[in-house]
C-alpha cells in the first residue's frame, strides 16, 4: 500500500536575494511532484540538492533616468533536487460495497421529514 521511490526534480527560480531565490525553488518541488503524480503523497524528503546553473544579474537603477543611481542585484538558480517520495497507493485499498435501496439522497430525506 505504501510506496517509496526516489525522484529527480529540476526547478528554476529568481529573486532579489540568494535566500529568496533558493527558497522559491524549494517550494516548487512539492507543486511539481503533485502535478506529476495521481497518487496521494504522504512525505517528501530531500536527499541531495545540486546547482545546475547560478546567475547573479547586476544592473543600475536610476530615478527619473538620471538621478540617484544605485546598483541592484537579481539572482537566478536552476537546481536539480533528488527527493525520496512516500506515496499511498489508493488502488490497493479494499472497499466494502453498500447498495442503497432508495434513490433519495440523505440531505433530501432530512428536509422531507422536517417539513411534515
XYZ file of N, CA and C in Angstrom:
348
model
N 0.832 -1.187 0.000
C 0.000 0.000 0.000
C 0.879 1.254 0.000
N 1.906 1.270 0.837
C 2.849 2.389 0.841
C 3.919 2.131 -0.205
N 4.265 3.187 -0.928
C 5.254 3.082 -1.983
C 6.270 4.201 -1.780
N 7.551 3.862 -1.784
C 8.612 4.854 -1.639
C 9.517 4.779 -2.861
N 9.764 5.938 -3.463
C 10.675 5.960 -4.605
C 11.476 7.254 -4.606
N 12.611 7.204 -5.283
C 13.481 8.381 -5.389
C 13.254 9.037 -6.747
N 13.133 10.369 -6.726
C 12.807 11.122 -7.933
C 13.761 12.309 -8.043
N 14.185 12.619 -9.268
C 14.955 13.840 -9.544
C 13.985 14.902 -10.055
N 14.032 16.082 -9.435
C 13.165 17.191 -9.831
C 14.058 18.365 -10.204
N 13.772 18.982 -11.343
C 14.536 20.146 -11.794
C 13.646 21.383 -11.694
N 14.094 22.382 -10.924
C 13.308 23.601 -10.711
C 14.167 24.829 -10.988
N 13.510 25.921 -11.386
C 14.187 27.201 -11.609
C 13.439 28.287 -10.849
N 14.182 29.308 -10.411
C 13.554 30.434 -9.719
C 14.483 31.631 -9.759
N 13.915 32.783 -9.408
C 14.704 34.011 -9.327
C 14.168 34.857 -8.188
N 15.038 35.699 -7.638
C 14.634 36.548 -6.521
C 15.622 37.674 -6.292
N 15.265 38.570 -5.396
C 16.098 39.729 -5.093
C 17.283 39.381 -4.188
N 17.204 38.248 -3.465
C 18.321 37.795 -2.638
C 18.567 36.312 -2.910
N 19.724 35.829 -2.477
C 20.057 34.421 -2.691
C 19.084 33.513 -1.938
N 18.793 33.879 -0.689
C 17.911 33.068 0.143
C 16.495 33.004 -0.431
N 16.005 34.132 -0.941
C 14.665 34.176 -1.512
C 14.577 33.298 -2.767
N 15.581 33.373 -3.618
C 15.569 32.599 -4.856
C 15.633 31.097 -4.580
N 16.489 30.670 -3.654
C 16.597 29.242 -3.332
C 15.341 28.765 -2.611
N 14.785 29.583 -1.732
C 13.543 29.231 -1.042
C 12.383 29.040 -2.009
N 12.282 29.913 -3.003
C 11.225 29.771 -4.010
C 11.412 28.496 -4.838
N 12.652 28.155 -5.117
C 12.923 26.930 -5.877
C 12.528 25.692 -5.071
N 12.824 25.680 -3.780
C 12.473 24.536 -2.945
C 10.964 24.412 -2.767
N 10.249 25.527 -2.775
C 8.789 25.484 -2.671
C 8.151 24.892 -3.926
N 8.828 24.969 -5.047
C 8.286 24.450 -6.306
C 8.352 22.929 -6.391
N 9.171 22.299 -5.543
C 9.345 20.841 -5.604
C 8.018 20.135 -5.333
N 7.319 20.525 -4.269
C 6.062 19.871 -3.927
C 5.017 20.083 -5.021
N 4.925 21.293 -5.545
C 3.948 21.578 -6.601
C 4.202 20.718 -7.830
N 5.473 20.557 -8.185
C 5.818 19.776 -9.369
C 5.523 18.287 -9.160
N 5.795 17.771 -7.960
C 5.528 16.362 -7.682
C 4.034 16.066 -7.653
N 3.243 16.951 -7.076
C 1.794 16.744 -7.010
C 1.186 16.784 -8.406
N 1.685 17.680 -9.242
C 1.167 17.797 -10.607
C 1.472 16.543 -11.436
N 2.610 15.909 -11.200
C 3.027 14.758 -11.997
C 2.472 13.422 -11.495
N 1.987 13.363 -10.241
C 1.515 12.096 -9.672
C 0.020 12.137 -9.419
N -0.630 10.988 -9.634
C -2.056 10.880 -9.321
C -2.266 10.240 -7.955
N -1.212 9.714 -7.362
C -1.314 9.084 -6.051
C -1.195 10.134 -4.953
N -1.583 9.750 -3.736
C -1.523 10.670 -2.599
C -0.109 10.669 -2.040
N 0.502 11.851 -1.953
C 1.864 11.987 -1.440
C 1.793 12.232 0.062
N 2.488 11.377 0.819
C 2.484 11.492 2.275
C 3.699 12.264 2.764
N 4.866 11.961 2.222
C 6.088 12.622 2.696
C 7.048 12.856 1.534
N 7.682 14.031 1.550
C 8.724 14.368 0.581
C 9.978 14.692 1.379
N 11.025 13.900 1.173
C 12.256 14.086 1.931
C 13.409 14.376 0.965
N 14.020 15.573 1.056
C 15.137 15.873 0.146
C 16.378 15.054 0.515
N 17.007 14.474 -0.494
C 18.221 13.692 -0.277
C 19.465 14.476 -0.668
N 19.389 15.189 -1.804
C 20.528 15.999 -2.232
C 20.035 17.149 -3.108
N 20.806 18.229 -3.084
C 20.496 19.408 -3.896
C 21.732 19.732 -4.710
N 21.560 19.792 -6.025
C 22.659 20.142 -6.913
C 22.332 21.399 -7.695
N 23.326 22.269 -7.834
C 23.137 23.514 -8.573
C 23.578 23.286 -10.014
N 22.636 23.400 -10.938
C 22.944 23.272 -12.357
C 23.454 24.598 -12.900
N 22.752 25.666 -12.522
C 23.112 26.989 -13.028
C 22.786 28.030 -11.962
N 23.715 28.965 -11.754
C 23.504 30.054 -10.804
C 23.966 31.362 -11.460
N 23.062 32.345 -11.510
C 23.383 33.628 -12.138
C 23.147 34.761 -11.142
N 24.047 35.744 -11.186
C 23.851 36.985 -10.446
C 23.801 38.105 -11.487
N 22.664 38.751 -11.584
C 22.476 39.816 -12.563
C 22.561 41.145 -11.831
N 23.494 41.994 -12.252
C 23.692 43.304 -11.628
C 23.299 44.372 -12.645
N 22.436 45.271 -12.226
C 22.020 46.359 -13.111
C 21.912 47.654 -12.303
N 21.990 48.790 -13.012
C 21.927 50.105 -12.369
C 20.525 50.663 -12.541
N 19.945 51.058 -11.432
C 18.606 51.623 -11.420
C 18.726 53.115 -11.107
N 17.981 53.938 -11.848
C 18.036 55.385 -11.651
C 16.631 55.957 -11.499
N 16.546 57.029 -10.693
C 15.293 57.748 -10.515
C 15.189 58.806 -11.613
N 14.103 58.821 -12.359
C 13.877 59.741 -13.487
C 15.023 59.700 -14.502
N 15.560 58.525 -14.755
C 16.592 58.235 -15.766
C 17.952 58.892 -15.515
N 18.096 59.806 -14.549
C 19.365 60.494 -14.324
C 19.798 60.504 -12.864
N 18.873 60.612 -11.943
C 19.193 60.899 -10.549
C 19.295 59.628 -9.703
N 20.078 59.709 -8.667
C 20.230 58.683 -7.644
C 20.489 57.280 -8.210
N 21.601 57.098 -8.912
C 21.877 55.749 -9.428
C 22.222 54.788 -8.280
N 21.735 53.591 -8.393
C 22.074 52.555 -7.410
C 22.139 51.206 -8.114
N 22.975 50.349 -7.558
C 23.184 49.031 -8.120
C 22.168 48.062 -7.530
N 21.485 47.321 -8.387
C 20.508 46.318 -7.949
C 21.006 44.940 -8.378
N 20.622 43.933 -7.632
C 21.046 42.557 -7.926
C 19.820 41.655 -8.011
N 19.908 40.692 -8.909
C 18.865 39.690 -9.063
C 19.572 38.342 -9.215
N 19.063 37.338 -8.525
C 19.681 36.013 -8.543
C 18.740 35.020 -9.211
N 19.304 34.176 -10.086
C 18.546 33.138 -10.765
C 19.255 31.796 -10.553
N 18.460 30.795 -10.175
C 19.006 29.466 -9.914
C 18.242 28.409 -10.698
N 18.979 27.399 -11.112
C 18.396 26.189 -11.696
C 18.968 25.035 -10.879
N 18.078 24.323 -10.151
C 18.516 23.297 -9.218
C 18.025 21.922 -9.642
N 18.844 20.908 -9.357
C 18.447 19.516 -9.521
C 18.359 18.929 -8.113
N 17.148 18.554 -7.701
C 16.918 18.094 -6.343
C 16.500 16.631 -6.390
N 17.195 15.803 -5.613
C 16.849 14.385 -5.505
C 16.037 14.220 -4.221
N 14.802 13.699 -4.350
C 13.922 13.553 -3.200
C 13.434 12.114 -3.088
N 13.151 11.712 -1.855
C 12.516 10.430 -1.587
C 11.047 10.724 -1.319
N 10.166 10.118 -2.112
C 8.736 10.398 -2.028
C 8.017 9.163 -1.499
N 7.273 9.337 -0.402
C 6.434 8.263 0.133
C 5.009 8.530 -0.301
N 4.412 7.542 -0.978
C 3.075 7.712 -1.526
C 2.159 6.603 -1.039
N 0.874 6.900 -1.037
C -0.150 5.933 -0.692
C -0.862 5.537 -1.974
N -0.840 4.239 -2.288
C -1.488 3.751 -3.497
C -2.954 3.468 -3.178
N -3.837 4.324 -3.647
C -5.262 4.236 -3.356
C -5.897 3.039 -4.049
N -5.357 2.592 -5.150
C -5.926 1.470 -5.899
C -5.847 0.149 -5.133
N -4.903 0.029 -4.199
C -4.729 -1.205 -3.448
C -5.620 -1.295 -2.209
N -6.345 -0.261 -1.870
C -7.215 -0.271 -0.699
C -8.473 -1.065 -1.008
N -8.830 -1.976 -0.107
C -10.024 -2.788 -0.271
C -11.235 -2.014 0.255
N -12.294 -1.937 -0.533
C -13.501 -1.207 -0.154
C -14.674 -2.172 0.003
N -15.549 -1.866 0.943
C -16.800 -2.593 1.075
C -17.834 -1.870 0.228
N -18.671 -2.638 -0.467
C -19.684 -2.034 -1.327
C -21.045 -2.157 -0.657
N -21.731 -1.027 -0.531
C -23.089 -0.997 0.010
C -24.001 -0.400 -1.051
N -25.108 -1.087 -1.331
C -26.051 -0.599 -2.323
C -27.225 0.035 -1.581
N -27.537 1.265 -1.925
C -28.647 1.983 -1.301
C -29.927 1.631 -2.059
N -30.969 1.264 -1.326
C -32.181 0.786 -1.983
C -33.004 1.915 -2.581
N -33.204 2.990 -1.863
C -33.956 4.106 -2.450
C -32.982 5.123 -3.017
N -33.407 5.853 -4.004
C -32.513 6.775 -4.697
C -32.579 8.196 -4.152
N -33.225 8.383 -3.009
C -33.318 9.726 -2.440
C -32.051 9.987 -1.624
N -31.334 11.057 -1.917
C -30.130 11.371 -1.145
C -30.468 11.703 0.310
N -29.484 11.549 1.169
C -29.677 11.730 2.607
C -30.152 13.131 2.969
N -29.615 14.168 2.335
C -29.990 15.536 2.715
C -31.446 15.840 2.352
N -31.991 15.174 1.324
C -33.398 15.388 0.961
C -34.301 14.657 1.969
N -33.910 13.481 2.427
C -34.685 12.762 3.427
C -34.855 13.607 4.676
N -33.789 14.249 5.081
C -33.821 15.057 6.299
C -34.806 16.215 6.128
N -34.763 16.893 4.997
C -35.650 18.017 4.760
C -37.111 17.569 4.626
N -37.354 16.406 4.024
C -38.714 15.903 3.876
C -39.309 15.583 5.247
N -38.556 14.969 6.130
C -39.018 14.638 7.471
C -39.303 15.897 8.262
N -38.491 16.891 8.096
C -38.642 18.126 8.865
C -39.873 18.921 8.415
N -40.211 18.893 7.125
C -41.331 19.656 6.589
C -42.645 19.041 7.067
N -42.767 17.760 7.153
C -44.020 17.089 7.550
C -44.348 17.378 8.940
